[in-house]
XYZ file of C-alpha atoms in Angstrom:
596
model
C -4.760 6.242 26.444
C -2.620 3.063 27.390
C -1.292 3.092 23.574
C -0.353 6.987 23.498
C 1.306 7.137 27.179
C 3.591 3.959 26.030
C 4.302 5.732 22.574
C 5.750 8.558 24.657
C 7.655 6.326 26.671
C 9.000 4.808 23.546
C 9.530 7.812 21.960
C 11.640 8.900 24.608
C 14.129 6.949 22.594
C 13.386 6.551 18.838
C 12.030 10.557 18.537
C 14.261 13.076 17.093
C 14.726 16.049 18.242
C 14.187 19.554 17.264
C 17.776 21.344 16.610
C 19.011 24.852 17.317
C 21.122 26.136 13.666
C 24.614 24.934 14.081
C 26.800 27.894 14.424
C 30.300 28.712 13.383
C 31.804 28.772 16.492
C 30.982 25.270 17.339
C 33.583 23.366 18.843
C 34.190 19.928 17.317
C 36.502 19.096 19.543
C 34.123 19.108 22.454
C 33.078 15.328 22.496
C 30.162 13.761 24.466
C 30.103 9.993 25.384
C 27.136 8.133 22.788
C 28.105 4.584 24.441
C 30.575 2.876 26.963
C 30.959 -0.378 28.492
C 32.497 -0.863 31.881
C 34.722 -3.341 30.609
C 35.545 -5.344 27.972
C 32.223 -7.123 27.757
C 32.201 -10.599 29.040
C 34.043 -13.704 26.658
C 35.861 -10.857 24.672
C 39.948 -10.255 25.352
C 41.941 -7.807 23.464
C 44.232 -9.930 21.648
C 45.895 -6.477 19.478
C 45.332 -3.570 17.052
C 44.165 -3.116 14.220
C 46.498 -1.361 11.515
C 46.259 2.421 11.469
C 44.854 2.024 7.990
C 42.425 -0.646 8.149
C 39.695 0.374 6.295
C 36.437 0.814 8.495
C 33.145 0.586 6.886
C 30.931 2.545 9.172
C 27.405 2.977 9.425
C 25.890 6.041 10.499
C 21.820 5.651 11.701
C 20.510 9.343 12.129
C 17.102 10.571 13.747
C 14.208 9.934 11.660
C 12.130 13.245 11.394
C 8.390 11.561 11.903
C 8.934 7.647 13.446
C 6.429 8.835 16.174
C 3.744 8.936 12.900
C 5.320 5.744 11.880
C 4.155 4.014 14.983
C 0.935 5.176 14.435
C 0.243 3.848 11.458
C 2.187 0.552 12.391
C -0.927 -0.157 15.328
C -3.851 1.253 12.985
C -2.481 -0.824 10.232
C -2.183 -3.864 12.749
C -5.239 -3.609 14.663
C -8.010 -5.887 13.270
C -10.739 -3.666 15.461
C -9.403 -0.207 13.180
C -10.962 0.504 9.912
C -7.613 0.741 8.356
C -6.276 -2.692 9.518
C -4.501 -4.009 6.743
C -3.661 -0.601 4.704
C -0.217 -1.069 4.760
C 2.578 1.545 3.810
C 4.352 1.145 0.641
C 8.135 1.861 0.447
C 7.968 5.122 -0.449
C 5.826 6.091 2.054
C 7.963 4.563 4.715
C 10.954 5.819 3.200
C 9.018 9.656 3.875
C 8.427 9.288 7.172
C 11.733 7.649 8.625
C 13.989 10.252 6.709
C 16.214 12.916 8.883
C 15.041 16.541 8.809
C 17.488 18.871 6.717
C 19.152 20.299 9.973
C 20.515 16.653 11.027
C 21.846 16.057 7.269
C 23.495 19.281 7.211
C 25.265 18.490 10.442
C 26.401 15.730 9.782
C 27.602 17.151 6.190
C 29.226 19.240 8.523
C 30.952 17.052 11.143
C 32.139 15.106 7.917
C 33.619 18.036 6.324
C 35.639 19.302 9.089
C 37.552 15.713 8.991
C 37.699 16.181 5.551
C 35.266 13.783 3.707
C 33.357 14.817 0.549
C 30.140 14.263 1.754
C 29.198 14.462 -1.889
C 31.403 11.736 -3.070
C 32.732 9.728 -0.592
C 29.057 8.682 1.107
C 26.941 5.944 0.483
C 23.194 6.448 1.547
C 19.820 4.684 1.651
C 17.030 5.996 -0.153
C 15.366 7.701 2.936
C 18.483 9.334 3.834
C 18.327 7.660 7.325
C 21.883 5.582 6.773
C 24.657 6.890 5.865
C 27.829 4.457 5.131
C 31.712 5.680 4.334
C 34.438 3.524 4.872
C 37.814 5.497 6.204
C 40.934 4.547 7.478
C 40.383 3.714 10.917
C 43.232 6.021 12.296
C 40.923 8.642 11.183
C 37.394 6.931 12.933
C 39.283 7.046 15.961
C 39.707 10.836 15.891
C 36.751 11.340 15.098
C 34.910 9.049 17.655
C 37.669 9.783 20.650
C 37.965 5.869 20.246
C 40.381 3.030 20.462
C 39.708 -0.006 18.331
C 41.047 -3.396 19.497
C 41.245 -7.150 17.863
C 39.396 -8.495 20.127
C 38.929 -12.167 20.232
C 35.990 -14.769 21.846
C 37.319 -17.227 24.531
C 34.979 -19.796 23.360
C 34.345 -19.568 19.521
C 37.886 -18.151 18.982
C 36.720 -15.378 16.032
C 37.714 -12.172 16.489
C 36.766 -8.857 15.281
C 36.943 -4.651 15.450
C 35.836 -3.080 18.234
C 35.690 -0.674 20.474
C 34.319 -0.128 24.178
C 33.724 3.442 24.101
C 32.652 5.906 21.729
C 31.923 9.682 21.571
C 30.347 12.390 18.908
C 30.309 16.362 19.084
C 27.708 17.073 21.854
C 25.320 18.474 19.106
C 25.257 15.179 17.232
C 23.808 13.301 19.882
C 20.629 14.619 18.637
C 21.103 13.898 15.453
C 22.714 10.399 15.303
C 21.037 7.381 16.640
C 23.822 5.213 16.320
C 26.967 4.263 14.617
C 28.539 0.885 14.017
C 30.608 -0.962 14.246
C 31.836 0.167 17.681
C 30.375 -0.861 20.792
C 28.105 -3.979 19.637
C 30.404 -7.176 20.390
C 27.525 -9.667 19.832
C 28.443 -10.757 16.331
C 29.748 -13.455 14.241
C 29.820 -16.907 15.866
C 28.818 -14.591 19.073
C 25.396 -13.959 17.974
C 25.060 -18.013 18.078
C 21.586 -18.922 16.540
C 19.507 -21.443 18.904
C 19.705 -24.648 17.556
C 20.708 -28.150 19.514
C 21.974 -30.929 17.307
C 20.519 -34.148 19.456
C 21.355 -37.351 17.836
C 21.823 -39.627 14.520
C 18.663 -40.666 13.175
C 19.629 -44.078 11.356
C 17.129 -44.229 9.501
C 15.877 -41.410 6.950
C 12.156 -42.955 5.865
C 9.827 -40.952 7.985
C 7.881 -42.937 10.450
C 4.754 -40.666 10.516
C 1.841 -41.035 8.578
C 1.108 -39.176 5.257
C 0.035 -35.096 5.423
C -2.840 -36.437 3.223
C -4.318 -38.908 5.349
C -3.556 -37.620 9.191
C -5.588 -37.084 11.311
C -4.810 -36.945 14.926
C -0.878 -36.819 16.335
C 0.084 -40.308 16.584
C 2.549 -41.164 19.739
C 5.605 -41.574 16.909
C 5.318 -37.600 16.660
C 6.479 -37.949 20.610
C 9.667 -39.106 19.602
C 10.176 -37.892 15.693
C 9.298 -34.463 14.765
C 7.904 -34.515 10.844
C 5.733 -31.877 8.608
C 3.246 -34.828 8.763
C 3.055 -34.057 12.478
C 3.321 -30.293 13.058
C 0.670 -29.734 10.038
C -1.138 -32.507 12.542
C -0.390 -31.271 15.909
C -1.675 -27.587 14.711
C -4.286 -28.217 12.521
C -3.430 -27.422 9.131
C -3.612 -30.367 7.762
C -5.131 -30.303 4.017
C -4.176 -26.660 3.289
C -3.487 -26.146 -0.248
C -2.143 -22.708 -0.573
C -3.394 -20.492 -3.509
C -1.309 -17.333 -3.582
C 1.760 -18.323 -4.528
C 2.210 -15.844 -7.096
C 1.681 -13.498 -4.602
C 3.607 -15.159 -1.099
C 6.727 -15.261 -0.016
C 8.306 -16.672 2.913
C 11.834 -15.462 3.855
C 14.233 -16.831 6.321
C 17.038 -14.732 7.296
C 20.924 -16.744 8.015
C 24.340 -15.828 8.697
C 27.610 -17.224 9.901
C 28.624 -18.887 7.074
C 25.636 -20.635 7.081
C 24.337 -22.345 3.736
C 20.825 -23.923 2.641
C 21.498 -27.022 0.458
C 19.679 -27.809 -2.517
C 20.126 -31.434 -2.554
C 19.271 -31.897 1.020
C 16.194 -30.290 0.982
C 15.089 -33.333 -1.740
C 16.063 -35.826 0.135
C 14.173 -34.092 3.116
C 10.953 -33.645 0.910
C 11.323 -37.320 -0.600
C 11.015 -38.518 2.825
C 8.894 -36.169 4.165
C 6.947 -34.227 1.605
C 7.375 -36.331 -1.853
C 4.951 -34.356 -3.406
C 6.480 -31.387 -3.169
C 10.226 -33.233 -4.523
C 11.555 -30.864 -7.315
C 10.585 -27.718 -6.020
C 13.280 -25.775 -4.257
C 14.433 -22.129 -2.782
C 16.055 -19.328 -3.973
C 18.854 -17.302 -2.247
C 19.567 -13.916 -1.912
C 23.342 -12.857 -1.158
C 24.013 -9.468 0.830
C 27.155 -7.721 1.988
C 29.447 -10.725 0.454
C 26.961 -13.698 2.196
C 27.793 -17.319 0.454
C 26.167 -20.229 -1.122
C 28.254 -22.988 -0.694
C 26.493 -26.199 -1.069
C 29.432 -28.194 -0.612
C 29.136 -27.133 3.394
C 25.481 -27.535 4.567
C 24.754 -25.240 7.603
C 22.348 -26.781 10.684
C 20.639 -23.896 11.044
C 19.824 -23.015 7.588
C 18.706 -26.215 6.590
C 16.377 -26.814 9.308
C 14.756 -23.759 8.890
C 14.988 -24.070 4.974
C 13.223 -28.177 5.259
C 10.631 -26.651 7.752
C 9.565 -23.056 6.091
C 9.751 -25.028 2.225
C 7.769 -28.214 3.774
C 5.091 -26.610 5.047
C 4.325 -24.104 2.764
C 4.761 -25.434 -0.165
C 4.380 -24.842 -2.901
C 4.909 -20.637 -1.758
C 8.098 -19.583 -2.803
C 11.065 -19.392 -0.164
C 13.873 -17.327 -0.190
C 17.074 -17.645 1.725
C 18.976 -14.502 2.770
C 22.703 -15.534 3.187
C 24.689 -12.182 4.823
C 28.021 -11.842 4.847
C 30.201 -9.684 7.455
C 31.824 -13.216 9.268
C 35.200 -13.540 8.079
C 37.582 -13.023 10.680
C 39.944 -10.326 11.091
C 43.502 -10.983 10.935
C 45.989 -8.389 12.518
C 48.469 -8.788 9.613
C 46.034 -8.932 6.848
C 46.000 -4.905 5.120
C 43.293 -6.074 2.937
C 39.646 -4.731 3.353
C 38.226 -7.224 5.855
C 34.231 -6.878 6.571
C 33.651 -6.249 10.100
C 30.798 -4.966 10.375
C 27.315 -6.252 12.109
C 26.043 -8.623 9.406
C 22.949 -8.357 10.879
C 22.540 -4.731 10.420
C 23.411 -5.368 7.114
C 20.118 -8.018 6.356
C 17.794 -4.914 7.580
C 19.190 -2.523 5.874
C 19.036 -4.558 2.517
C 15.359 -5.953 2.951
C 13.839 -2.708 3.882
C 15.639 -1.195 0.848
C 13.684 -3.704 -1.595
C 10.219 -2.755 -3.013
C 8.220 -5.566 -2.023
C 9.468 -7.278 1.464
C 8.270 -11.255 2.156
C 5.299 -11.145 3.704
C 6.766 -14.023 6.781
C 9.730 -13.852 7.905
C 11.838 -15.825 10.109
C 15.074 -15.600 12.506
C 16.878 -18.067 14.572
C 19.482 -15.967 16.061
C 19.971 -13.867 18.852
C 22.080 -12.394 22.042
C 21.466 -11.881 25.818
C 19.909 -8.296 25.531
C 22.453 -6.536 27.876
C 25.331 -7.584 25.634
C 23.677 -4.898 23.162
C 24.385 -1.551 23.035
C 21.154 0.378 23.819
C 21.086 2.688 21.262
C 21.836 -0.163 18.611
C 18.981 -2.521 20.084
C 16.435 0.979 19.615
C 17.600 1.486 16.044
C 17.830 -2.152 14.780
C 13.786 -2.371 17.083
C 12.974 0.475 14.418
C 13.599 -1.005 11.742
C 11.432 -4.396 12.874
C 8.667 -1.980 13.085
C 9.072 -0.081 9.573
C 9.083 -3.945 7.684
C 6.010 -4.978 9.657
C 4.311 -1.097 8.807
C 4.972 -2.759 5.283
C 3.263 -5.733 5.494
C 5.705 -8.228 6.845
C 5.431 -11.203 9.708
C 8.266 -11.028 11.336
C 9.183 -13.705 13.683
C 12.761 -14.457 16.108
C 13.540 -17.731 18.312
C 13.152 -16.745 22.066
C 16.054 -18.570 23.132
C 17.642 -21.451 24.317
C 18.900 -20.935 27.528
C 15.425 -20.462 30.258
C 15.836 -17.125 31.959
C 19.253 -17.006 30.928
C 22.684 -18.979 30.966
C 25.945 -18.644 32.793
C 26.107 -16.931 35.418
C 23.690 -14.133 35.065
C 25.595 -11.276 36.446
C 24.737 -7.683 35.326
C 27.580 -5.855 32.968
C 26.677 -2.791 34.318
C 29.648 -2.565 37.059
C 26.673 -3.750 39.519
C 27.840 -7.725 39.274
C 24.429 -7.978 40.220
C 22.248 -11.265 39.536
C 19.467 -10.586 37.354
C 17.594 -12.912 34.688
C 18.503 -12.025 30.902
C 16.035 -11.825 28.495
C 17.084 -12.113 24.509
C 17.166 -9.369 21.848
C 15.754 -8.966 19.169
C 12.880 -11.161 20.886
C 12.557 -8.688 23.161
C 11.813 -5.829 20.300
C 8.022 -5.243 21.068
C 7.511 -4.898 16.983
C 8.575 -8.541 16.553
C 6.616 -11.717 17.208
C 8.749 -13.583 19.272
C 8.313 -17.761 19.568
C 9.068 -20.113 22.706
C 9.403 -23.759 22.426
C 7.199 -26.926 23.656
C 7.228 -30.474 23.794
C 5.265 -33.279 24.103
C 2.063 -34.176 22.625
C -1.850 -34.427 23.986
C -0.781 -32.269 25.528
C 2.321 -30.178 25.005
C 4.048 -28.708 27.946
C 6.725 -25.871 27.544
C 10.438 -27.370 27.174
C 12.805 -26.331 29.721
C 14.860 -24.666 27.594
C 12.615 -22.009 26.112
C 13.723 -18.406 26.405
C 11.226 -15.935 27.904
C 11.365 -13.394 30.437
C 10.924 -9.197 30.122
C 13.068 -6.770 28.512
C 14.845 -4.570 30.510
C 15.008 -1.852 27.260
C 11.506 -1.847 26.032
C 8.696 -0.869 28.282
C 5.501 -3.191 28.135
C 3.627 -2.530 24.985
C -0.364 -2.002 25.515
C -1.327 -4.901 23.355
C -0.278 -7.040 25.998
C -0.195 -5.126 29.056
C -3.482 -7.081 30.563
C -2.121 -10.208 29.812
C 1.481 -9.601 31.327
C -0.205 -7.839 34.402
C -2.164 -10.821 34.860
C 1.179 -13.076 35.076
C 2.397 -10.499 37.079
C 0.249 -11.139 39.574
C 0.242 -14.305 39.971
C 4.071 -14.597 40.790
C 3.077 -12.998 43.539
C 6.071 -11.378 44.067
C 8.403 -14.413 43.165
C 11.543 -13.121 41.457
C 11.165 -9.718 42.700
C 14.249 -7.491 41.376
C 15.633 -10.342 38.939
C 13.435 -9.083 36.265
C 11.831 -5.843 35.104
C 7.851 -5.966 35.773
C 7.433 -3.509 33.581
C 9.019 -4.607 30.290
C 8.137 -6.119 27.326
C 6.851 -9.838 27.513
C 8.354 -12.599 25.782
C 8.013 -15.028 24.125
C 4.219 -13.969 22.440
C 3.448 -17.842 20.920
C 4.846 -21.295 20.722
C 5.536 -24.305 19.105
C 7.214 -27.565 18.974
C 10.942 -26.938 19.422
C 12.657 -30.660 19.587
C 13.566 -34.012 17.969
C 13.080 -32.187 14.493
C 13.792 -34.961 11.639
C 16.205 -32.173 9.481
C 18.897 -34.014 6.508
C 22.275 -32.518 6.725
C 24.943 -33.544 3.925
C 22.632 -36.336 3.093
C 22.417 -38.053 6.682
C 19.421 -37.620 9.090
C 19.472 -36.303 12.189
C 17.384 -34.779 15.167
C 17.397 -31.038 15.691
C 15.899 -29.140 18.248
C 16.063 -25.557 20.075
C 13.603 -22.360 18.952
C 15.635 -22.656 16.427
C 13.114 -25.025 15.279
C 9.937 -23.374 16.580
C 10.249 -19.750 14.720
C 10.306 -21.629 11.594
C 7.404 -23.962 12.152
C 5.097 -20.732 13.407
C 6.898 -19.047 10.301
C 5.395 -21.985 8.092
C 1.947 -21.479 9.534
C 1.758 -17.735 9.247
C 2.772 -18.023 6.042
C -0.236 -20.372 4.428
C -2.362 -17.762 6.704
C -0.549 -15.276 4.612
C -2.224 -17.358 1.204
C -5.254 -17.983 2.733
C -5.923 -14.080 2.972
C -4.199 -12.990 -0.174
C -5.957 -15.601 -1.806
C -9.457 -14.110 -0.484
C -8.170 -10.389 -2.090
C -7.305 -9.420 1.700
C -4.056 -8.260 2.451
C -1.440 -10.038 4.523
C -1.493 -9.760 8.332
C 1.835 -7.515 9.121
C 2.329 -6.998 12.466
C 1.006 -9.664 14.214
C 0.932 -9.101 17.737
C -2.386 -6.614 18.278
C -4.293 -9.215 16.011
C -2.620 -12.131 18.415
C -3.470 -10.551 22.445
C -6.945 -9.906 20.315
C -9.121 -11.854 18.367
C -6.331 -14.197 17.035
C -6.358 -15.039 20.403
C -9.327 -17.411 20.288
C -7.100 -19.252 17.674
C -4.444 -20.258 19.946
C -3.781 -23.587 22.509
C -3.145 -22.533 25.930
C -0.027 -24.429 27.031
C -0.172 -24.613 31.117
C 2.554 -26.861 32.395
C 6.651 -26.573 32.438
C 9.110 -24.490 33.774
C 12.260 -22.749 32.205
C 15.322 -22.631 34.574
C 18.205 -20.594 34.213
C 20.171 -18.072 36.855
C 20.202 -20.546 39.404
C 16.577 -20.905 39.479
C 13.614 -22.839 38.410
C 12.791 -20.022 36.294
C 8.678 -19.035 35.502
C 6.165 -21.188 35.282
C 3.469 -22.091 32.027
C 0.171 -21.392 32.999
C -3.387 -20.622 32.111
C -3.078 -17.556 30.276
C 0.017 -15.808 28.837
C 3.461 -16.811 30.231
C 6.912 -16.184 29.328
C 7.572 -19.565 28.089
C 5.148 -19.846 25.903
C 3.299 -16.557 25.431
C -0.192 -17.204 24.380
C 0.446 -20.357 23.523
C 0.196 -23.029 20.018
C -1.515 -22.447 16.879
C -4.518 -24.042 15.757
C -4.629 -23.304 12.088
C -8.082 -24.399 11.651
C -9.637 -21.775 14.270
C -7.144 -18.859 13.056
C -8.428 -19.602 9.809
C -12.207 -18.673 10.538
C -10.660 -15.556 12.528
C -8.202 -13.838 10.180
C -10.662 -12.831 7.476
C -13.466 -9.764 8.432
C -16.242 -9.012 6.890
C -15.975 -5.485 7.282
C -12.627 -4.975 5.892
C -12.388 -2.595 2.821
């Protein structure tokens, strides 16, 4: 009953609805307000206008016909207690059930039309229909959105982009068009920062830790030097040959202009890993995304060092999307603007097979997202993990949330701010410890509840039970009834990662999604390997049995708004959700007897 009354709530948002025929004496001039902000949202300044023909490529997300089924079979599929967990959907069958009914299509055939674009011609669409992209002259996208597009520009990172603060659609589209982008979303580019804190120079770049084949226990250099040798230590995987690895893939998703290197990754694995030296990544390009190894990117090579390292010898892929170049008011040539991160999705839930782990370091205060874009990019978490997939996000860097924590809503109102996508209840979201014997959560570790997604039932006795011990702490600074994050942990600083050749340490949840990544990931083999199929969505198996497989982190606090922020304790927290892996233990727990 808890599952079906929150599947309504949800649905409230993701379900289509049922449309009236469209007449002919509709007006399309009669325009309805999809999204606004109040004001230009906050480190954005209009800094000019875009040419009247700039080409806009715009993305059109309409109503999927059946998502309410999809759900279903996303928490039968993920439940290790149901006698399908496991079964998961193939493409095609996803592809069925998230496509628009015939009604939506042939409005927005229509809408198109009137402004005269061959809908024949002129559209690009998914294979389930549910996208539709056409790039116009934006002259035109403003008549037909009642919108004005700016150059706006970041006070901090200085990039600047296409956007708009409001737009509208025909009052009968708003039930037939989830979203449409770019417009509102101003959390892009070097905005949508990934979570990653470069610490110091390592001088030297010999690994100080003992071998992966002969540890044993976490010895005190792991306090102060973060290796594979230790994490495969500190969470109890040490040993694990995988066995799948025709079968496995881990993928790690990057942007901004950020590149994996090749070369660096040997040097890593020489120092760290030397018998895994020679074997290397692949990469995957989308939307225009790089490969420049002559420019190693932070980000991507500590998650690249970390996923490779401890999986090895599965195969890793890189995704490198494009859609960061910035926009230059002068510059008549077709400039991508668009979210790059809309992009990724769209591409990996178009291929036939998606990796069955995932990772993602990046992120954005969840208020700085439109709504409607945070429910349709949340969808489309929940039709990869229907498929099969892990999918895991950073929780943040910044406690309860950085600056100054003021609402955007015209309120001004202090609140904390939790981070989306982490806060997408179909994702597996991962805080950050430190320490060893034992670790405590780091003070920097994102975690709080969503203030878009109500509290899912796979966790709601856990939550409640935090709930109640705040005891009415932080009353009104955070919604009680939202989705919890972060839903695990792991160790998120002093990473050893090699960056053009030099050592240094890395930390952030930049560095814990990656290392949980790693681990799912040889759990991945280890069931593939026994003719099981990979876990999926993880988080019903997690607040479950997997639960018995996990290290209880009780001590640390996260501050942030001009607070202490929460407090680790026995039990789920929003620091570190359920707490560490212990490989070992999940081992014995992720393979059933009575599976089919």
């Amino acid at each position: 009953m808890a599952r079906l009354l929150w599947t309504v709530a949800l649905l409230g948002a993701f379900r289509s609805a049922v449309s009236k025929p469209l007449g002919l004496d509709k007006r399309w001039e009669e325009l309805k307000v999809k999204h606004e902000w109040v004001d230009v949202p906050k480190g954005w300044v209009q800094v000019g206008r875009p040419p009247t023909d700039y080409p806009l490529k715009m993305n059109i997300g309409l109503k999927q016909e059946r998502f309410d089924e999809l759900l279903e079979h996303l928490y039968e599929v993920s439940d290790p207690e149901h006698h399908r967990y496991g079964s998961h959907l193939s493409k095609e069958e996803v592809d069925e059930l998230v496509a628009p009914n015939s009604m939506t299509v042939e409005s927005l055939e229509a809408w198109l039309t009137y402004h005269d674009i061959d809908p024949v011609s002129s559209l690009a669409r998914t294979d389930a229909g549910d996208w539709v992209t056409v790039t116009i002259p934006i002259c035109k996208v403003e008549k037909m959105l009642d919108a004005k597009y700016g150059v706006y520009k970041h006070v901090d990172t200085h990039e600047t982009i296409v956007r708009t603060i409001s737009y509208s659609l025909p009052s009968f589209l708003h039930e037939h068009v989830s979203v449409i982008a770019p417009t509102t979303y101003f959390g892009t580019m070097q905005a949508m920062k990934s979570h990653v804190l470069i610490e110091e120079l390592v001088d030297d770049q010999v690994s100080t830790s003992e071998t992966v084949s002969t540890q044993t226990d976490v010895p005190d250099s792991c306090l102060r030097d973060i290796t594979p040798a230790c994490l495969f230590a500190l969470y109890n995987a040490v040993g694990y040959k995988p066995a799948a690895t025709d079968r496995n893939v881990l993928g790690v998703a990057g942007y901004l202009d950020q590149f994996a290197n090749y070369a660096d990754l040997q040097t890593f694995l020489t120092a760290n890993r030397p018998e895994a030296v020679g074997f290397n990544f692949t990469t995957e390009k989308i939307n225009g995304g790089g490969d420049d190894q002559s420019i190693p990117g932070v980000e991507a090579n500590l998650d690249i060092q970390y996923t490779v390292s401890l999986s090895w010898p599965t195969p890793n892929v890189y995704f490198s999307t494009g859609g960061s170049p910035p926009f230059i008011p002068d510059d008549f040539t077709p400039t991508n603007t668009n979210e790059p991160y809309l992009d990724w999705l769209k591409y990996v839930s178009s291929k036939p097979k998606v990796p069955q782990t995932i990772t993602t370091s990046y992120g954005d205060d969840e208020q700085t997202v439109p709504r409607d874009y945070a429910i349709v990019v949340c969808a489309l978490f929940a039709q990869l993990g229907v498929r099969g997939s892990s999918v895991l996000f950073s929780s943040g860097d910044s406690g309860v949330g950085g600056g100054d924590c003021l609402t955007n809503d015209g309120r001004n109102v202090t609140q904390f701010q939790p981070a989306f996508p982490a806060s997408c209840p179909f994702v597996t979201a991962v805080g950050g410890t430190t320490g060893i014997k034992p670790e405590t959560a780091i003070f920097f570790t994102g975690g709080g509840f969503s203030n878009y997604f109500p509290r899912p039932p796979y966790q709601n006795d856990d939550v409640a039970d935090y709930i109640d011990k705040l005891d009415g702490a932080y009353d009104g600074l955070y919604n009680a009834k939202g989705r919890g994050f972060p839903d695990v942990a792991a160790r998120g600083d002093r990473f050893r990662v090699v960056i053009s050749g030099k050592t240094y340490h890395v930390g952030g949840t930049s560095a814990s999604s990656p290392t949980v990544a790693g681990l799912i990931s040889l759990l991945n083999d280890y069931r593939i390997s026994h003719g099981r199929p990979p876990l999926g969505f993880l988080n019903p198996f997690l607040y479950s049995k997997g639960a018995a497989g996990l290290v209880d982190i009780v001590g640390g606090t996260n501050p942030g708004c001009g607070t202490q922020g929460f407090n680790a304790t026995a039990g789920w927290d929003p620091l570190t959700g359920l707490g560490t892996l212990d490989f070992g233990k999940l081992q014995s727990l992720v393979l059933y007897e009575d599976e089919d």
